[in-house]
Amino acid sequence: MVTIAVDRVRRAAGEVTDPEIPVLTIDDLGILRDVRIDGSDHVDVDISPTYSGCPALETIQADVAQRVRDAGYENVTVNVVLSPPWTTDWMSDAGRRKLREYGIAPPRSRGADMRLLQLAVECPVCGAAHTNEVAHFASTPCQALRRCGSCSEPFQHFKEH
Amino acid sequence: MTAVAVDPAAVYTLRHADDCLVLSHRLAQWSSRAPSLEEDVALTNIALDLLGQARALYTRTSELDGTGRSEDAHAFQRDERDFVNCLLVEQENGDFAVTVARQLLFSTYQLETWRALGGSTDRQVAAIAAKAVKEVTYHLDHATQWTLRLGDGTAESHERMRAALEQLWPYTAELFETDAVTDDVVARGVAGDPQRLRAAWDSSVDQVLREATLERPSTSWTPTGGRRGLHTECFGYMLAEMQHLHRAHPGARW
């Protein structure tokens, strides 16, 4: 029973979207780390920040708490867990696909040796592999600004982190 | 000193928290004033990373010293002499070359410091450092790319970068100083020995300068005092601006 309840709360919490990139849920991002329910129905949710100063974190905390209350659990604590540090490798395949469709190049995957598995950052508009970085940072700390060498469109790239 | 910090580890984390906060504010001062929109965004994003690191370290400081002081109280309700950041981070932005030089010198130091703290016996500090090391690696890359472009650029950009390094170099000696606080945290395995960071810092900075066709400045003047609350003149003005709103409206929230 407890497992079913935890799964239900976890699904509800996982549906919270990132206020900066609203096509992604926190489950897609891989920042929802754990959900626990104790004997007196107190819920603990652990989430990890993408970056130390991520301004979306407080909004996400509040949204998660609200979702858990909506699921029938009044007492909820949303903990911020730093260790182990979040990495883009925890982003789901669904999350990567949604990002591409949204016009943001997803982070490249890394193998066990931390090498990037695929060298080119592909243009999310035309799919060309020939793109260049224009700036190290973009509208959020987790993105960089690039331009496509083929269709010339500028686009954002969710950086490997 | 109004800061009640019995545990030297609390003083140590406060020093690094203040470094992060003060540099974060300096970089934020570039907002809407950077040479290009991309740089405006880059510098303020770096500022945001540093602010996040400062918040985590202030929280840890308050746990270690037992005061429970809030992040806002640390940032806005302490006076100049209570801040224990190094002098380098409080130096004025100057032209873009000065800001790039400050980023290069400090990010290199911060990266080595976080790497060492990743193995800290204080698990919370180790977690903060492991998170921060990824961010600062990127800050250093940003500073390195600009040092190369300015140093190995035009005669004008080279001269500005040379002058910037000469202006800031004296403040780097303080980064590697040891005292009773560092002796204690090093002995307990909370932090790495600042003097041992020096070799890695030297070789990393020297390599970038060489590639950027810049020379390592030679100076015998080594100002110090930041870690004891003794600051350069510009810091008081920065703090007054930074704290004004919070002090004018105590308890105000967004």
Coordinates of N, CA and C in Angstrom, one line a residue, chain A:
Chain A
M1 N 0.8 -1.2 0.0 CA 0.0 0.0 0.0 C 0.9 1.3 0.0
V2 N 1.9 1.2 0.9 CA 2.7 2.4 1.0 C 3.4 2.7 -0.4
T3 N 3.8 1.6 -1.1 CA 4.5 1.7 -2.4 C 3.6 2.4 -3.4
I4 N 2.3 1.9 -3.4 CA 1.3 2.5 -4.3 C 1.2 4.0 -4.0
A5 N 1.1 4.3 -2.7 CA 0.9 5.7 -2.4 C 2.1 6.6 -2.8
V6 N 3.3 6.0 -2.5 CA 4.5 6.7 -2.9 C 4.6 6.9 -4.4
D7 N 4.2 5.9 -5.2 CA 4.2 6.0 -6.6 C 3.2 7.1 -7.1
R8 N 2.1 7.2 -6.4 CA 1.1 8.1 -6.8 C 1.6 9.6 -6.5
V9 N 2.1 9.8 -5.3 CA 2.7 11.1 -4.9 C 3.8 11.5 -5.8
R10 N 4.7 10.5 -6.2 CA 5.8 10.7 -7.0 C 5.4 11.2 -8.4
R11 N 4.4 10.5 -8.9 CA 3.9 10.9 -10.3 C 3.3 12.3 -10.2
A12 N 2.6 12.6 -9.2 CA 2.0 14.0 -9.1 C 3.1 15.0 -9.0
A13 N 4.1 14.8 -8.1 CA 5.2 15.7 -7.9 C 6.0 15.9 -9.2
G14 N 6.2 14.7 -9.9 CA 7.0 14.7 -11.1 C 6.4 15.5 -12.2
E15 N 5.1 15.8 -12.2 CA 4.5 16.6 -13.3 C 4.7 18.1 -13.2
V16 N 5.3 18.5 -12.1 CA 5.6 20.0 -12.0 C 6.5 20.4 -13.1
T17 N 6.2 21.5 -13.7 CA 7.0 21.9 -14.9 C 8.1 23.0 -14.4
D18 N 9.2 23.0 -15.2 CA 10.2 24.0 -15.0 C 9.7 25.4 -15.4
P19 N 9.6 26.3 -14.5 CA 9.1 27.6 -14.9 C 9.9 28.3 -16.0
E20 N 11.2 28.0 -16.2 CA 12.0 28.6 -17.2 C 11.8 27.9 -18.5
I21 N 11.7 26.6 -18.5 CA 11.5 25.8 -19.8 C 10.3 25.0 -19.6
P22 N 9.1 25.6 -19.7 CA 7.8 24.9 -19.3 C 7.5 23.6 -20.1
V23 N 8.2 23.3 -21.1 CA 7.9 22.0 -21.8 C 8.4 20.8 -21.0
L24 N 9.4 21.1 -20.0 CA 10.0 20.0 -19.3 C 9.4 19.9 -17.9
T25 N 9.1 18.6 -17.5 CA 8.7 18.4 -16.1 C 9.9 18.1 -15.3
I26 N 9.8 18.2 -14.0 CA 11.0 17.9 -13.2 C 11.4 16.5 -13.2
D27 N 10.4 15.6 -13.6 CA 10.8 14.2 -13.9 C 11.6 14.1 -15.1
D28 N 11.3 14.8 -16.2 CA 12.1 14.9 -17.4 C 13.5 15.3 -17.1
L29 N 13.6 16.4 -16.3 CA 14.9 17.0 -15.9 C 15.8 16.1 -15.1
G30 N 15.1 15.2 -14.4 CA 15.9 14.3 -13.5 C 16.2 14.9 -12.1
I31 N 15.5 16.0 -11.8 CA 15.8 16.6 -10.5 C 15.0 16.1 -9.3
L32 N 13.9 15.3 -9.6 CA 13.1 14.7 -8.6 C 13.9 13.5 -8.1
R33 N 14.4 13.5 -6.9 CA 15.3 12.4 -6.5 C 14.6 11.3 -5.6
D34 N 13.7 11.7 -4.7 CA 13.1 10.7 -3.8 C 11.8 11.2 -3.2
V35 N 10.9 10.3 -3.0 CA 9.7 10.6 -2.3 C 9.5 9.6 -1.2
R36 N 9.3 10.1 0.1 CA 9.1 9.1 1.2 C 7.8 9.6 2.0
I37 N 7.1 8.5 2.4 CA 5.9 8.8 3.3 C 6.1 8.1 4.6
D38 N 6.0 8.8 5.7 CA 6.2 8.1 7.0 C 4.9 7.6 7.6
G39 N 5.0 7.0 8.7 CA 3.8 6.4 9.4 C 2.7 7.3 9.7
S40 N 3.0 8.7 9.8 CA 1.9 9.6 10.1 C 1.6 10.4 8.9
D41 N 1.8 9.9 7.7 CA 1.4 10.5 6.5 C 2.2 11.8 6.2
H42 N 3.4 11.9 6.7 CA 4.2 13.1 6.4 C 5.0 12.8 5.1
V43 N 4.9 13.6 4.1 CA 5.6 13.4 2.9 C 6.9 14.2 2.8
D44 N 8.0 13.5 2.5 CA 9.3 14.2 2.2 C 9.6 14.0 0.7
V45 N 9.9 15.1 0.0 CA 10.3 15.1 -1.4 C 11.7 15.7 -1.5
D46 N 12.6 14.9 -2.1 CA 13.9 15.4 -2.3 C 14.1 15.9 -3.8
I47 N 14.5 17.1 -4.0 CA 14.8 17.6 -5.3 C 16.3 18.2 -5.3
S48 N 16.9 18.2 -6.5 CA 18.2 18.7 -6.6 C 18.2 19.9 -7.6
P49 N 19.0 21.0 -7.3 CA 19.1 22.1 -8.2 C 19.9 21.8 -9.4
T50 N 19.6 22.3 -10.6 CA 20.4 22.1 -11.7 C 21.7 22.9 -11.5
Y51 N 21.6 24.2 -11.1 CA 22.8 25.1 -10.8 C 22.5 25.6 -9.4
S52 N 23.6 25.9 -8.7 CA 23.5 26.4 -7.3 C 22.6 27.6 -7.2
G53 N 22.6 28.5 -8.2 CA 21.8 29.7 -8.1 C 20.6 29.7 -8.9
C54 N 20.1 28.5 -9.3 CA 18.9 28.4 -10.2 C 17.7 29.2 -9.6
P55 N 17.2 30.2 -10.2 CA 16.1 31.0 -9.6 C 14.8 30.3 -9.7
A56 N 14.8 29.2 -10.5 CA 13.5 28.4 -10.6 C 13.2 27.5 -9.4
L57 N 14.3 27.3 -8.6 CA 14.2 26.3 -7.6 C 13.1 26.6 -6.6
E58 N 13.0 27.8 -6.1 CA 12.0 28.1 -5.1 C 10.6 27.9 -5.6
T59 N 10.4 28.3 -6.9 CA 9.0 28.1 -7.5 C 8.7 26.6 -7.6
I60 N 9.7 25.9 -8.0 CA 9.5 24.4 -8.1 C 9.2 23.8 -6.8
Q61 N 9.9 24.3 -5.7 CA 9.6 23.7 -4.4 C 8.2 24.0 -4.0
A62 N 7.7 25.2 -4.2 CA 6.3 25.6 -3.9 C 5.3 24.8 -4.7
D63 N 5.6 24.6 -6.0 CA 4.7 23.9 -6.9 C 4.6 22.4 -6.4
V64 N 5.8 21.8 -6.1 CA 5.8 20.4 -5.7 C 5.0 20.2 -4.4
A65 N 5.2 21.2 -3.4 CA 4.4 21.1 -2.2 C 2.9 21.1 -2.5
Q66 N 2.5 22.0 -3.4 CA 1.1 22.1 -3.7 C 0.5 20.9 -4.4
R67 N 1.3 20.3 -5.3 CA 0.9 19.0 -5.9 C 0.7 17.9 -4.9
V68 N 1.6 17.9 -4.0 CA 1.5 16.8 -3.0 C 0.3 17.0 -2.1
R69 N 0.0 18.3 -1.7 CA -1.2 18.6 -0.9 C -2.5 18.3 -1.8
D70 N -2.4 18.6 -3.1 CA -3.6 18.2 -3.9 C -3.8 16.7 -4.0
A71 N -2.7 16.0 -3.8 CA -2.8 14.5 -3.8 C -3.3 14.0 -2.5
G72 N -3.6 14.9 -1.5 CA -4.2 14.4 -0.3 C -3.3 14.4 0.9
Y73 N -2.1 14.9 0.8 CA -1.1 14.9 1.9 C -0.8 16.3 2.4
E74 N -1.4 16.7 3.5 CA -1.3 18.1 4.0 C 0.1 18.4 4.4
N75 N 0.8 17.4 5.1 CA 2.1 17.7 5.6 C 3.2 17.3 4.7
V76 N 3.9 18.3 4.1 CA 4.9 17.9 3.1 C 6.1 18.8 3.3
T77 N 7.3 18.2 3.2 CA 8.5 19.0 3.2 C 9.3 18.7 1.9
V78 N 9.7 19.8 1.2 CA 10.5 19.6 0.0 C 11.9 20.0 0.3
N79 N 12.7 18.9 0.3 CA 14.2 19.1 0.7 C 15.0 19.3 -0.6
V80 N 16.0 20.2 -0.4 CA 17.0 20.4 -1.5 C 18.2 19.6 -1.2
V81 N 18.5 18.7 -2.1 CA 19.6 17.8 -1.9 C 20.7 18.1 -2.9
L82 N 22.0 18.4 -2.4 CA 23.0 18.8 -3.3 C 23.9 17.6 -3.8
S83 N 23.9 16.5 -3.0 CA 24.9 15.4 -3.3 C 24.1 14.1 -3.6
P84 N 24.5 13.4 -4.6 CA 25.5 13.8 -5.6 C 24.9 14.9 -6.5
P85 N 25.8 15.7 -7.1 CA 25.4 16.8 -7.9 C 24.6 16.4 -9.1
W86 N 23.6 17.1 -9.5 CA 22.8 16.9 -10.7 C 23.7 16.9 -11.9
T87 N 23.3 16.1 -12.9 CA 24.0 16.1 -14.1 C 23.0 16.0 -15.3
T88 N 23.3 16.6 -16.4 CA 22.3 16.5 -17.5 C 22.2 15.0 -18.0
D89 N 23.1 14.1 -17.6 CA 22.9 12.7 -17.9 C 21.7 12.1 -17.3
W90 N 21.1 12.8 -16.3 CA 19.9 12.3 -15.7 C 18.6 12.8 -16.4
M91 N 18.8 13.6 -17.4 CA 17.6 14.0 -18.2 C 17.1 12.8 -19.0
S92 N 15.8 12.6 -19.0 CA 15.2 11.5 -19.7 C 15.2 11.7 -21.2
D93 N 15.1 10.6 -21.9 CA 15.0 10.6 -23.4 C 13.8 11.4 -23.8
A94 N 12.7 11.3 -23.1 CA 11.5 12.1 -23.4 C 11.8 13.6 -23.3
G95 N 12.5 13.9 -22.2 CA 12.9 15.3 -22.0 C 13.7 15.9 -23.1
R96 N 14.7 15.0 -23.6 CA 15.5 15.5 -24.7 C 14.7 15.7 -26.0
R97 N 13.8 14.8 -26.2 CA 12.9 15.0 -27.4 C 12.1 16.2 -27.3
K98 N 11.5 16.5 -26.1 CA 10.6 17.6 -25.9 C 11.4 18.9 -26.1
L99 N 12.7 18.9 -25.6 CA 13.5 20.1 -25.8 C 13.8 20.4 -27.2
R100 N 14.1 19.4 -28.0 CA 14.4 19.6 -29.4 C 13.2 20.1 -30.1
E101 N 12.0 19.6 -29.8 CA 10.8 20.0 -30.4 C 10.5 21.5 -30.1
Y102 N 10.9 21.9 -28.9 CA 10.7 23.2 -28.4 C 11.7 24.2 -29.0
G103 N 12.7 23.7 -29.7 CA 13.7 24.6 -30.4 C 15.0 24.8 -29.6
I104 N 15.2 23.9 -28.6 CA 16.4 24.0 -27.8 C 17.2 22.7 -28.0
A105 N 18.4 22.8 -28.4 CA 19.3 21.6 -28.6 C 19.5 20.9 -27.3
P106 N 19.1 19.7 -27.1 CA 19.3 19.0 -25.9 C 20.8 18.7 -25.5
P107 N 21.1 18.5 -24.2 CA 22.4 18.2 -23.9 C 22.8 16.8 -24.5
R108 N 24.1 16.7 -24.9 CA 24.6 15.4 -25.4 C 24.8 14.4 -24.3
S109 N 24.6 13.2 -24.6 CA 24.8 12.1 -23.6 C 26.3 11.8 -23.4
R110 N 26.6 11.4 -22.2 CA 28.0 11.0 -21.9 C 28.1 9.5 -21.6
G111 N 29.2 8.9 -22.0 CA 29.4 7.5 -21.6 C 29.9 7.4 -20.2
A112 N 30.2 6.2 -19.8 CA 30.7 6.0 -18.5 C 32.0 6.7 -18.2
D113 N 32.8 6.9 -19.3 CA 34.1 7.6 -19.1 C 33.9 9.1 -19.2
M114 N 32.7 9.6 -19.2 CA 32.4 11.0 -19.2 C 32.7 11.7 -20.6
R115 N 33.0 10.9 -21.6 CA 33.2 11.5 -22.9 C 31.9 11.6 -23.6
L116 N 31.7 12.7 -24.4 CA 30.5 12.9 -25.1 C 30.3 11.8 -26.1
L117 N 29.1 11.3 -26.2 CA 28.9 10.1 -27.1 C 28.7 10.6 -28.5
Q118 N 28.3 11.9 -28.7 CA 28.0 12.4 -30.0 C 28.6 13.8 -30.0
L119 N 29.5 14.0 -31.0 CA 30.3 15.2 -30.9 C 29.6 16.5 -31.3
A120 N 28.7 16.4 -32.3 CA 28.1 17.7 -32.8 C 26.9 18.0 -32.0
V121 N 26.7 19.4 -31.8 CA 25.4 19.8 -31.3 C 24.5 20.1 -32.5
E122 N 23.5 19.4 -32.7 CA 22.7 19.5 -33.9 C 21.7 20.7 -33.8
C123 N 21.5 21.4 -34.9 CA 20.5 22.5 -35.0 C 19.1 21.9 -34.8
P124 N 18.4 22.4 -33.8 CA 17.0 21.9 -33.6 C 16.0 22.3 -34.7
V125 N 16.4 23.3 -35.5 CA 15.5 23.7 -36.6 C 15.7 22.9 -37.8
C126 N 16.9 22.7 -38.3 CA 17.1 22.0 -39.6 C 17.8 20.7 -39.4
G127 N 18.4 20.4 -38.2 CA 19.1 19.1 -38.0 C 20.5 19.1 -38.4
A128 N 21.0 20.2 -39.0 CA 22.4 20.2 -39.4 C 23.4 20.0 -38.3
A129 N 24.5 19.4 -38.5 CA 25.5 19.1 -37.5 C 26.5 20.3 -37.3
H130 N 26.5 21.1 -38.3 CA 27.5 22.2 -38.3 C 27.0 23.5 -37.6
T131 N 27.2 23.6 -36.3 CA 26.8 24.7 -35.6 C 27.9 25.3 -34.8
N132 N 27.8 26.6 -34.4 CA 28.9 27.2 -33.7 C 28.4 27.9 -32.4
E133 N 29.2 27.9 -31.4 CA 28.8 28.6 -30.2 C 29.0 30.1 -30.4
V134 N 28.0 30.9 -30.0 CA 28.0 32.4 -30.2 C 28.4 33.0 -28.8
A135 N 27.8 32.4 -27.7 CA 28.1 32.9 -26.4 C 28.0 31.7 -25.4
H136 N 28.8 31.8 -24.4 CA 28.9 30.7 -23.4 C 27.6 30.6 -22.6
F137 N 26.9 31.7 -22.4 CA 25.6 31.7 -21.6 C 24.5 32.2 -22.5
A138 N 23.3 31.8 -22.2 CA 22.1 32.3 -22.9 C 21.1 32.8 -21.8
S139 N 19.8 32.6 -22.1 CA 18.8 33.2 -21.2 C 18.8 32.6 -19.8
T140 N 19.3 31.4 -19.6 CA 19.5 30.8 -18.3 C 20.9 30.3 -18.2
P141 N 21.4 30.1 -16.9 CA 22.8 29.6 -16.8 C 23.0 28.2 -17.5
C142 N 21.9 27.4 -17.6 CA 22.1 26.1 -18.1 C 22.1 26.0 -19.6
Q143 N 22.0 27.2 -20.3 CA 22.0 27.1 -21.7 C 23.1 28.0 -22.3
A144 N 23.5 27.7 -23.6 CA 24.5 28.5 -24.3 C 23.8 28.9 -25.6
L145 N 24.3 30.0 -26.2 CA 23.8 30.4 -27.5 C 24.6 30.0 -28.6
R146 N 23.9 29.3 -29.6 CA 24.6 28.8 -30.8 C 23.9 29.3 -32.1
R147 N 24.6 29.2 -33.2 CA 24.0 29.5 -34.5 C 24.3 28.4 -35.5
C148 N 23.3 28.1 -36.3 CA 23.5 27.0 -37.3 C 24.3 27.5 -38.5
G149 N 25.3 26.7 -38.9 CA 26.1 27.0 -40.1 C 25.3 26.8 -41.4
S150 N 24.2 26.0 -41.3 CA 23.5 25.7 -42.5 C 22.3 26.6 -42.7
C151 N 21.4 26.7 -41.7 CA 20.2 27.5 -41.9 C 20.3 28.9 -41.3
S152 N 21.5 29.1 -40.6 CA 21.8 30.4 -40.0 C 20.9 30.8 -38.8
E153 N 20.0 30.0 -38.4 CA 19.1 30.3 -37.3 C 19.9 30.3 -35.9
P154 N 19.7 31.3 -35.1 CA 20.3 31.2 -33.8 C 19.5 30.3 -32.9
F155 N 20.1 29.5 -32.0 CA 19.3 28.7 -31.1 C 20.0 28.5 -29.8
Q156 N 19.3 28.0 -28.8 CA 19.9 27.8 -27.5 C 20.2 26.3 -27.3
H157 N 21.3 26.0 -26.6 CA 21.7 24.7 -26.4 C 21.7 24.4 -24.9
F158 N 21.0 23.4 -24.4 CA 21.1 23.0 -23.0 C 22.4 22.3 -22.8
K159 N 23.3 23.0 -22.1 CA 24.7 22.5 -22.0 C 24.8 21.3 -21.2
E160 N 25.8 20.5 -21.5 CA 26.1 19.3 -20.7 C 26.7 19.8 -19.4
H161 N 26.2 19.2 -18.3 CA 26.7 19.7 -17.0 C 26.8 18.6 -16.0

